[in-house]
CSV table of C-alpha atoms in Angstrom, one decimal:
chain,number,residue,atom,x,y,z
A,3,MET,CA,128.4,85.7,125.9
A,4,THR,CA,125.3,88.2,126.6
A,5,GLY,CA,122.6,86.1,124.9
A,6,ASN,CA,122.0,89.4,122.7
A,7,THR,CA,121.1,89.5,119.4
A,8,ASP,CA,123.4,92.2,117.3
A,9,VAL,CA,121.6,94.2,114.7
A,10,VAL,CA,123.3,96.8,112.9
A,11,VAL,CA,121.4,99.4,110.8
A,12,ILE,CA,123.6,101.3,108.0
A,13,GLY,CA,121.8,104.7,107.3
A,14,GLY,CA,120.1,107.0,109.6
A,15,GLY,CA,117.4,108.4,107.3
A,16,TYR,CA,113.7,107.9,107.4
A,17,SER,CA,114.0,103.9,106.8
A,18,GLY,CA,117.0,103.3,108.9
A,19,VAL,CA,115.5,105.3,112.0
A,20,MET,CA,112.3,103.6,111.7
A,21,ALA,CA,113.8,100.2,111.5
A,22,ALA,CA,116.5,100.8,114.6
A,23,ASN,CA,113.3,102.1,116.7
A,24,ARG,CA,111.1,99.2,116.0
A,25,LEU,CA,114.1,96.9,116.6
A,26,SER,CA,114.4,98.1,120.1
A,27,LEU,CA,110.9,96.6,120.8
A,28,ARG,CA,113.2,93.6,122.3
A,29,ASP,CA,115.3,94.1,125.3
A,30,ASP,CA,117.4,91.0,124.0
A,31,VAL,CA,118.6,93.0,120.9
A,32,THR,CA,121.3,95.5,120.7
A,33,VAL,CA,120.8,98.0,117.9
A,34,THR,CA,123.4,99.9,116.4
A,35,LEU,CA,122.7,102.6,113.9
A,36,ILE,CA,125.7,103.8,111.8
A,37,ASN,CA,125.3,107.1,109.7
A,38,PRO,CA,127.8,109.8,108.5
A,39,ARG,CA,126.0,112.6,110.4
A,40,ALA,CA,125.3,113.1,114.0
A,41,THR,CA,121.8,114.9,113.3
A,42,PHE,CA,118.9,113.5,111.5
A,43,VAL,CA,118.3,115.3,107.8
A,44,GLU,CA,114.8,116.2,107.1
A,45,ARG,CA,115.4,115.4,103.5
A,46,ILE,CA,112.0,116.3,102.3
A,47,ARG,CA,112.7,119.8,103.6
A,48,LEU,CA,116.0,120.5,101.8
A,49,HIS,CA,114.4,122.8,99.4
A,50,GLN,CA,113.4,124.9,102.5
A,51,LEU,CA,116.9,125.0,103.7
A,52,VAL,CA,117.8,126.5,100.2
A,53,GLY,CA,115.1,128.8,100.3
A,54,GLY,CA,116.1,129.9,103.9
A,55,SER,CA,112.9,128.9,105.6
A,56,HIS,CA,114.1,125.9,107.5
A,57,GLU,CA,117.5,124.2,108.8
A,58,ALA,CA,116.0,120.7,107.7
A,59,VAL,CA,117.9,119.0,110.4
A,60,VAL,CA,116.4,117.5,113.6
A,61,ASP,CA,118.6,116.1,116.7
A,62,TYR,CA,118.5,112.4,116.9
A,63,ARG,CA,117.3,112.6,120.5
A,64,GLU,CA,113.9,113.5,119.2
A,65,VAL,CA,113.6,110.8,116.7
A,66,LEU,CA,115.7,107.9,117.8
A,67,ALA,CA,115.0,105.5,120.8
A,68,GLU,CA,117.4,105.6,123.8
A,69,ARG,CA,118.5,102.0,123.4
A,70,VAL,CA,119.7,102.6,120.1
A,71,ARG,CA,123.7,103.3,119.8
A,72,LEU,CA,124.3,105.7,117.2
A,73,VAL,CA,127.7,105.6,115.6
A,74,VAL,CA,128.6,108.5,113.4
A,75,ASP,CA,130.6,107.0,110.6
A,76,THR,CA,130.5,105.6,107.0
A,77,VAL,CA,130.4,101.9,106.3
A,78,ALA,CA,133.3,101.4,103.8
A,79,ARG,CA,132.3,97.5,103.3
A,80,ILE,CA,130.0,94.8,104.0
A,81,ASP,CA,131.8,91.5,105.1
A,82,ALA,CA,128.7,89.1,104.7
A,83,ALA,CA,130.5,85.9,105.3
A,84,GLY,CA,132.2,87.5,108.5
A,85,ARG,CA,129.0,89.2,109.4
A,86,SER,CA,130.6,92.3,109.9
A,87,VAL,CA,131.0,95.9,108.4
A,88,ALA,CA,134.3,98.2,108.3
A,89,LEU,CA,134.0,101.5,108.9
A,90,ALA,CA,135.8,104.2,107.1
A,91,GLY,CA,137.4,105.5,110.4
A,92,GLY,CA,139.0,101.9,110.9
A,93,ASP,CA,136.8,100.3,113.2
A,94,THR,CA,134.8,97.0,112.7
A,95,VAL,CA,131.2,96.3,113.8
A,96,GLY,CA,130.0,92.8,114.1
A,97,TYR,CA,126.3,91.8,113.4
A,98,ASP,CA,123.8,88.9,113.5
A,99,TYR,CA,121.5,90.8,111.4
A,100,LEU,CA,122.1,93.6,109.2
A,101,VAL,CA,119.5,96.4,107.9
A,102,TYR,CA,120.7,98.0,104.7
A,103,ALA,CA,119.2,101.7,104.7
A,104,VAL,CA,121.9,103.6,102.8
A,105,GLY,CA,119.0,105.9,101.1
A,106,SER,CA,119.7,107.5,97.9
A,107,GLY,CA,121.5,110.6,96.7
A,108,SER,CA,122.5,112.5,93.5
A,109,ALA,CA,122.9,110.7,90.4
A,110,ASP,CA,125.8,111.3,87.9
A,111,PRO,CA,124.0,113.7,85.4
A,112,GLY,CA,125.8,112.2,82.5
A,113,VAL,CA,125.5,115.8,80.7
A,114,PRO,CA,128.6,117.5,79.7
A,115,GLY,CA,129.4,120.3,82.2
A,116,ALA,CA,126.7,119.4,84.9
A,117,ALA,CA,128.9,117.8,87.4
A,118,GLU,CA,131.3,120.8,87.3
A,119,PHE,CA,128.8,123.7,86.9
A,120,ALA,CA,125.6,122.5,88.3
A,121,TYR,CA,124.3,122.3,91.9
A,122,PRO,CA,122.9,119.0,93.1
A,123,LEU,CA,120.2,118.9,96.0
A,124,ALA,CA,120.0,115.5,97.3
A,125,SER,CA,121.9,115.7,100.8
A,126,LEU,CA,122.3,118.2,103.4
A,127,GLU,CA,125.7,119.0,102.6
A,128,GLU,CA,124.7,119.7,98.5
A,129,ALA,CA,121.9,121.9,100.0
A,130,GLN,CA,124.1,123.9,102.3
A,131,ARG,CA,126.4,124.5,99.6
A,132,LEU,CA,123.8,125.6,97.1
A,133,ARG,CA,122.4,128.1,99.7
A,134,ALA,CA,125.6,129.9,100.1
A,135,VAL,CA,125.8,130.2,96.3
A,136,VAL,CA,122.2,131.5,96.3
A,137,ASP,CA,122.9,134.1,99.1
A,138,ALA,CA,126.0,135.2,97.3
A,139,ALA,CA,124.3,135.6,94.0
A,140,PRO,CA,123.2,139.0,92.9
A,141,ALA,CA,119.1,139.5,93.4
A,142,SER,CA,118.8,139.7,89.6
A,143,ALA,CA,120.7,136.4,89.0
A,144,ALA,CA,119.4,133.9,86.6
A,145,VAL,CA,118.6,130.8,88.4
A,146,THR,CA,117.7,127.5,86.5
A,147,VAL,CA,116.3,124.3,88.0
A,148,VAL,CA,116.8,121.3,85.8
A,149,GLY,CA,114.1,118.5,86.6
A,150,ALA,CA,110.5,119.1,87.1
A,151,GLY,CA,109.7,116.2,89.8
A,152,PRO,CA,108.7,117.3,93.3
A,153,THR,CA,112.4,118.5,94.1
A,154,GLY,CA,112.7,120.7,91.2
A,155,ILE,CA,109.3,121.9,91.5
A,156,GLU,CA,109.6,122.7,95.2
A,157,THR,CA,113.1,124.4,94.9
A,158,ALA,CA,112.0,126.5,91.9
A,159,ALA,CA,108.9,127.8,93.7
A,160,GLU,CA,110.8,128.5,97.0
A,161,LEU,CA,113.5,130.6,95.0
A,162,ALA,CA,111.0,132.4,93.3
A,163,GLU,CA,108.8,133.2,96.3
A,164,GLU,CA,112.1,134.8,97.5
A,165,GLY,CA,112.2,137.1,94.6
A,166,ARG,CA,114.4,135.1,92.4
A,167,ALA,CA,114.5,134.9,88.5
A,168,VAL,CA,113.6,131.4,88.2
A,169,THR,CA,113.3,129.1,85.0
A,170,LEU,CA,112.3,125.5,85.5
A,171,VAL,CA,113.7,123.1,82.7
A,172,CYS,CA,111.3,120.1,82.8
A,173,GLY,CA,113.1,118.1,80.2
A,174,GLY,CA,109.7,116.9,79.4
A,175,VAL,CA,106.5,117.1,81.3
A,176,LEU,CA,105.9,119.4,84.3
A,177,GLY,CA,105.3,116.9,87.6
A,178,PRO,CA,105.2,113.6,85.6
A,179,TYR,CA,103.5,111.9,88.4
A,180,LEU,CA,100.6,114.5,88.6
A,181,HIS,CA,97.2,114.0,87.4
A,182,PRO,CA,96.4,116.7,84.5
A,183,ARG,CA,94.3,118.3,86.6
A,184,GLY,CA,97.0,118.7,89.3
A,185,ARG,CA,99.5,119.9,86.6
A,186,ARG,CA,97.5,122.6,85.5
A,187,SER,CA,97.5,123.7,89.2
A,188,VAL,CA,101.0,123.5,89.6
A,189,ALA,CA,101.6,125.5,86.2
A,190,GLU,CA,99.1,128.2,87.3
A,191,ARG,CA,101.1,128.6,90.7
A,192,MET,CA,104.4,128.9,88.8
A,193,ALA,CA,103.0,131.5,86.7
A,194,GLU,CA,102.0,133.4,89.9
A,195,LEU,CA,105.3,133.2,91.3
A,196,GLY,CA,106.8,134.5,88.1
A,197,VAL,CA,108.7,131.1,87.4
A,198,THR,CA,109.4,130.5,83.6
A,199,VAL,CA,108.3,126.9,82.9
A,200,LEU,CA,110.0,125.2,80.0
A,201,ASP,CA,108.2,121.7,79.3
A,202,GLY,CA,107.6,119.4,76.4
A,203,PRO,CA,109.9,118.4,73.6
A,204,GLY,CA,113.3,120.0,73.1
A,205,THR,CA,113.8,120.8,76.7
A,206,LYS,CA,116.1,118.1,77.9
A,207,VAL,CA,119.4,119.7,79.0
A,208,THR,CA,122.5,118.7,76.7
A,209,ALA,CA,125.0,120.9,78.2
A,210,VAL,CA,125.7,123.2,81.2
A,211,THR,CA,128.5,125.8,81.5
A,212,ARG,CA,129.6,128.3,83.9
A,213,HIS,CA,126.9,130.9,82.9
A,214,ALA,CA,124.3,129.0,80.5
A,215,VAL,CA,122.4,125.9,80.1
A,216,ARG,CA,121.8,124.3,76.6
A,217,LEU,CA,118.8,122.4,75.5
A,218,ASP,CA,118.5,119.8,72.7
A,219,ASP,CA,116.2,122.1,70.7
A,220,GLY,CA,119.4,124.2,70.3
A,221,ARG,CA,118.2,127.2,72.9
A,222,GLU,CA,121.0,128.6,75.2
A,223,LEU,CA,119.5,130.0,78.5
A,224,PRO,CA,121.6,132.4,80.5
A,225,SER,CA,122.4,130.9,84.0
A,226,ASN,CA,124.2,132.3,86.9
A,227,VAL,CA,123.0,129.4,89.1
A,228,THR,CA,122.0,126.0,87.7
A,229,VAL,CA,120.3,123.7,90.0
A,230,TRP,CA,120.3,119.9,89.4
A,231,THR,CA,117.5,117.9,90.4
A,232,ALA,CA,117.1,115.4,87.6
A,233,GLY,CA,117.3,111.9,89.0
A,234,PHE,CA,118.5,110.0,91.9
A,235,GLY,CA,121.1,107.2,92.5
A,236,VAL,CA,122.0,105.0,95.3
A,237,PRO,CA,125.5,104.3,96.8
A,238,ASP,CA,127.5,101.7,95.5
A,239,LEU,CA,128.0,99.8,98.8
A,240,ALA,CA,126.2,96.8,98.1
A,241,ALA,CA,127.5,96.1,94.8
A,242,ARG,CA,131.2,96.8,96.4
A,243,SER,CA,130.5,94.4,99.1
A,244,GLY,CA,129.7,91.6,96.4
A,245,LEU,CA,126.0,91.5,97.0
A,246,SER,CA,123.6,91.2,94.3
A,247,THR,CA,121.8,94.7,93.2
A,248,ASP,CA,119.7,96.0,90.1
A,249,SER,CA,121.1,98.0,87.6
A,250,LEU,CA,120.9,101.1,89.5
A,251,GLY,CA,122.8,99.5,92.6
A,252,ARG,CA,120.0,98.8,94.9
A,253,LEU,CA,120.2,95.8,96.9
A,254,LEU,CA,118.2,92.7,95.5
A,255,THR,CA,115.7,91.2,98.1
A,256,ASP,CA,112.7,88.9,98.1
A,257,GLU,CA,109.2,90.4,99.2
A,258,THR,CA,110.4,90.0,102.9
A,259,LEU,CA,112.9,92.6,102.2
A,260,THR,CA,115.6,89.7,102.8
A,261,SER,CA,118.7,89.9,100.3
A,262,VAL,CA,118.7,87.2,97.7
A,263,ASP,CA,122.3,86.5,98.9
A,264,ASP,CA,122.1,86.4,102.7
A,265,ALA,CA,119.1,85.7,104.8
A,266,ARG,CA,121.0,87.7,107.7
A,267,ILE,CA,120.6,90.9,105.5
A,268,VAL,CA,117.5,92.8,104.9
A,269,ALA,CA,117.1,96.0,103.2
A,270,ALA,CA,114.7,99.1,103.5
A,271,GLY,CA,114.4,102.6,101.8
A,272,ASP,CA,115.5,103.7,98.4
A,273,SER,CA,118.3,101.5,98.3
A,274,ALA,CA,116.0,98.2,98.4
A,275,ALA,CA,114.9,96.6,95.1
A,276,PRO,CA,112.4,93.9,96.5
A,277,SER,CA,111.7,91.3,93.5
A,278,ASP,CA,113.7,93.4,91.1
A,279,LEU,CA,110.6,95.8,91.6
A,280,PRO,CA,111.3,98.8,93.5
A,281,LEU,CA,108.9,101.1,94.9
A,282,ARG,CA,109.0,104.8,94.2
A,283,MET,CA,112.0,106.6,95.7
A,284,SER,CA,110.1,108.4,98.8
A,285,CYS,CA,109.6,109.2,102.3
A,286,GLN,CA,106.3,107.6,101.9
A,287,ALA,CA,107.6,104.3,101.0
A,288,ALA,CA,111.0,104.5,103.1
A,289,MET,CA,109.3,104.4,106.7
A,290,PRO,CA,106.9,101.6,105.7
A,291,LEU,CA,109.8,99.7,104.2
A,292,GLY,CA,111.9,100.5,107.6
A,293,ALA,CA,109.1,98.9,109.8
A,294,ARG,CA,108.8,95.8,107.3
A,295,ALA,CA,112.4,95.4,107.5
A,296,ALA,CA,112.6,95.3,111.2
A,297,ASP,CA,109.6,93.1,111.4
A,298,THR,CA,111.3,90.6,109.1
A,299,VAL,CA,114.3,90.5,111.5
A,300,LEU,CA,112.1,90.3,114.4
A,301,SER,CA,110.1,87.4,112.9
A,302,ARG,CA,113.2,85.5,112.0
A,303,MET,CA,114.5,85.8,115.5
A,304,ALA,CA,111.3,84.4,116.8
A,305,GLY,CA,111.4,81.5,114.6
A,306,GLU,CA,108.5,82.8,112.3
A,307,GLN,CA,108.0,83.1,108.7
A,308,PRO,CA,108.3,87.0,108.2
A,309,GLN,CA,105.2,88.6,106.1
A,310,THR,CA,105.8,90.0,102.6
A,311,LEU,CA,105.7,93.5,101.3
A,312,ASN,CA,102.2,95.1,101.5
A,313,GLN,CA,102.6,98.8,100.4
A,314,ALA,CA,100.1,101.4,100.1
A,315,PHE,CA,100.6,104.8,98.7
A,316,ALA,CA,98.5,107.9,99.4
A,317,GLY,CA,99.8,110.1,96.6
A,318,GLN,CA,102.3,113.1,96.2
A,319,CYS,CA,102.7,116.2,98.3
A,320,ILE,CA,104.5,119.2,96.9
A,321,SER,CA,105.1,122.6,98.4
A,322,LEU,CA,104.8,125.6,96.3
A,323,GLY,CA,106.5,128.1,98.5
A,324,ARG,CA,105.2,128.9,101.8
A,325,ARG,CA,102.1,130.0,101.0
A,326,ALA,CA,100.7,127.1,98.6
A,327,GLY,CA,101.1,123.7,97.9
A,328,ILE,CA,99.2,120.9,96.4
A,329,PHE,CA,98.3,117.2,97.6
A,330,GLN,CA,97.9,114.9,94.8
A,331,PHE,CA,95.8,111.9,95.6
A,332,ALA,CA,96.5,108.4,94.3
A,333,HIS,CA,95.1,104.9,94.0
A,334,ARG,CA,97.0,102.8,96.6
A,335,HIS,CA,99.1,101.5,93.7
A,336,ASP,CA,100.8,105.0,93.3
A,337,VAL,CA,98.7,106.2,90.1
A,338,ALA,CA,97.3,109.7,90.3
A,339,LEU,CA,93.7,110.2,90.9
A,340,TRP,CA,91.9,113.2,89.4
A,341,PHE,CA,91.4,114.9,93.0
A,342,HIS,CA,93.8,117.0,94.5
A,343,ILE,CA,93.9,119.8,97.4
A,344,ASP,CA,96.0,123.0,96.1
A,345,GLY,CA,96.6,126.4,97.3
A,346,ARG,CA,96.9,127.4,101.2
A,347,PRO,CA,95.2,124.2,102.1
A,348,GLY,CA,97.7,122.4,100.2
A,349,ALA,CA,100.3,124.1,101.8
A,350,LYS,CA,98.8,123.2,105.3
A,351,LEU,CA,98.4,119.9,104.4
A,352,LYS,CA,101.9,119.6,103.2
A,353,GLU,CA,103.2,120.9,106.4
A,354,PHE,CA,101.1,118.7,108.4
A,355,VAL,CA,102.5,115.9,106.6
A,356,CYS,CA,106.2,116.8,107.3
A,357,LYS,CA,105.5,117.3,111.1
A,358,GLY,CA,103.6,113.9,111.1
A,359,ILE,CA,106.6,112.1,109.8
A,360,ILE,CA,109.0,113.4,112.2
A,361,LYS,CA,106.0,112.5,114.8
A,362,HIS,CA,105.9,109.0,113.6
A,363,LEU,CA,109.5,108.7,114.1
A,364,ALA,CA,109.4,110.0,117.4
A,365,ASP,CA,106.3,107.8,118.5
A,366,GLU,CA,108.2,104.6,117.4
A,367,ALA,CA,111.1,105.7,119.4
A,368,HIS,CA,109.1,106.1,122.6
A,369,LYS,CA,107.0,103.0,122.1
A,370,PRO,CA,108.4,100.6,119.7
A,371,GLY,CA,106.0,98.4,117.5
A,372,SER,CA,103.4,101.5,117.7
A,373,TYR,CA,103.8,102.1,113.9
A,374,GLY,CA,101.2,100.4,111.8
A,375,LEU,CA,101.0,102.1,108.3
A,376,HIS,CA,103.1,99.2,106.4
A,377,ARG,CA,100.3,96.9,107.2
A,378,ILE,CA,97.4,99.0,105.5
A,379,SER,CA,96.3,96.7,102.6
A,380,GLY,CA,97.5,98.0,99.4
A,381,GLY,CA,99.7,95.1,97.6
A,382,ALA,CA,97.0,93.5,95.1
A,383,LYS,CA,98.6,95.5,92.3
A,384,ARG,CA,101.9,94.4,93.0
A,385,ARG,CA,100.9,91.0,93.4
A,386,GLN,CA,99.5,91.1,90.0
A,387,LEU,CA,102.8,92.7,88.5
A,388,LEU,CA,105.0,89.8,90.4
A,389,GLU,CA,102.8,87.0,88.9
A,390,ALA,CA,102.9,88.7,85.3
A,391,GLY,CA,106.7,88.8,85.5
A,392,ARG,CA,106.7,85.1,86.6
A,393,GLY,CA,104.4,84.0,83.8
A,394,GLU,CA,101.9,83.1,86.4
A,395,ALA,CA,98.1,83.3,86.0
A,396,PRO,CA,96.7,86.7,87.5
A,397,ALA,CA,95.0,86.4,91.0
A,398,THR,CA,91.3,86.7,91.0
A,399,ALA,CA,89.8,89.8,92.4
A,400,GLU,CA,88.9,87.9,95.7
A,401,SER,CA,92.4,86.5,96.3
A,402,ALA,CA,94.0,89.9,95.4
A,403,ALA,CA,92.0,92.0,97.7
């Protein structure tokens, strides 16, 4: 017996790497990170990979603590009773604690023809495949991007800036998160880039064919390359392993990110559903959740009561090609404010944020425990929602501050 505590982290994205690095704070903890790829994927740059301006990968040596053991494989099943995970490659890895950080990916479109003829954009492999398709398409090829969240907006702008003929099909509002002022700014930039934006009623996609996209108002749009960015799903690993999940498949936890089924399992990132009230899927939430999950494990190891979730948001940052962008500021509880920064300053701020994320991970790798953004006060609104859901009397302003 070594006396060490073995912690397995499933998933090497933003939350998983943050958790793994932070867990290496203690010398008596052996941390194993299991990830299907040997390189870290900068998911927030996948649209740049499609546009040809970035590879969207970073060597794990730049962001992962030396003491963390990286296993390149996929977890096929979690055996909670036996405290082990079965790998697709045939091995089994035991654990004392498990951090479930499998992230998110493309959801089943549920639209006839979309799975066959549209190209999703939620993983490195999907982005690489789409890049090859775009490169092979004639310069005049009609490109249709479905979905007007950040991924759709960024991809449409990136391709339009490369000279592609792009139509962005919103299925509703352009940039639903944005304040109306921010939305106008994005619409103006799209017009400058020559992107045709189809928003409002009648713009939901009802079918995709090899060369067209049909909308629910009856229109049929010629489309040589159709990009699908509408909606994300999560892996079904937790559900397949007999753990409690929400309707989307995220692992159900309490406010310390501990599984409602097993105190030895904690969750972080897009695949976590604390109190069945999950946070917005985003890198902005993933890293603090990773830090919080690690702190929960470390607290349990020390015999202390883990602290509860206290998430604060700053807004939403969207690139609009390489020469423009927008930072939409928001309340700490993630509702957009009137204020935003756009144009070239917005592009510079977006790039600063992207580089800053890698720096946060690298800093935590070199000095575990140094990250502290998950401790910024921002949980008052969440506590009110939780109390309302439990039928409790709302907290006063003083107690909720």
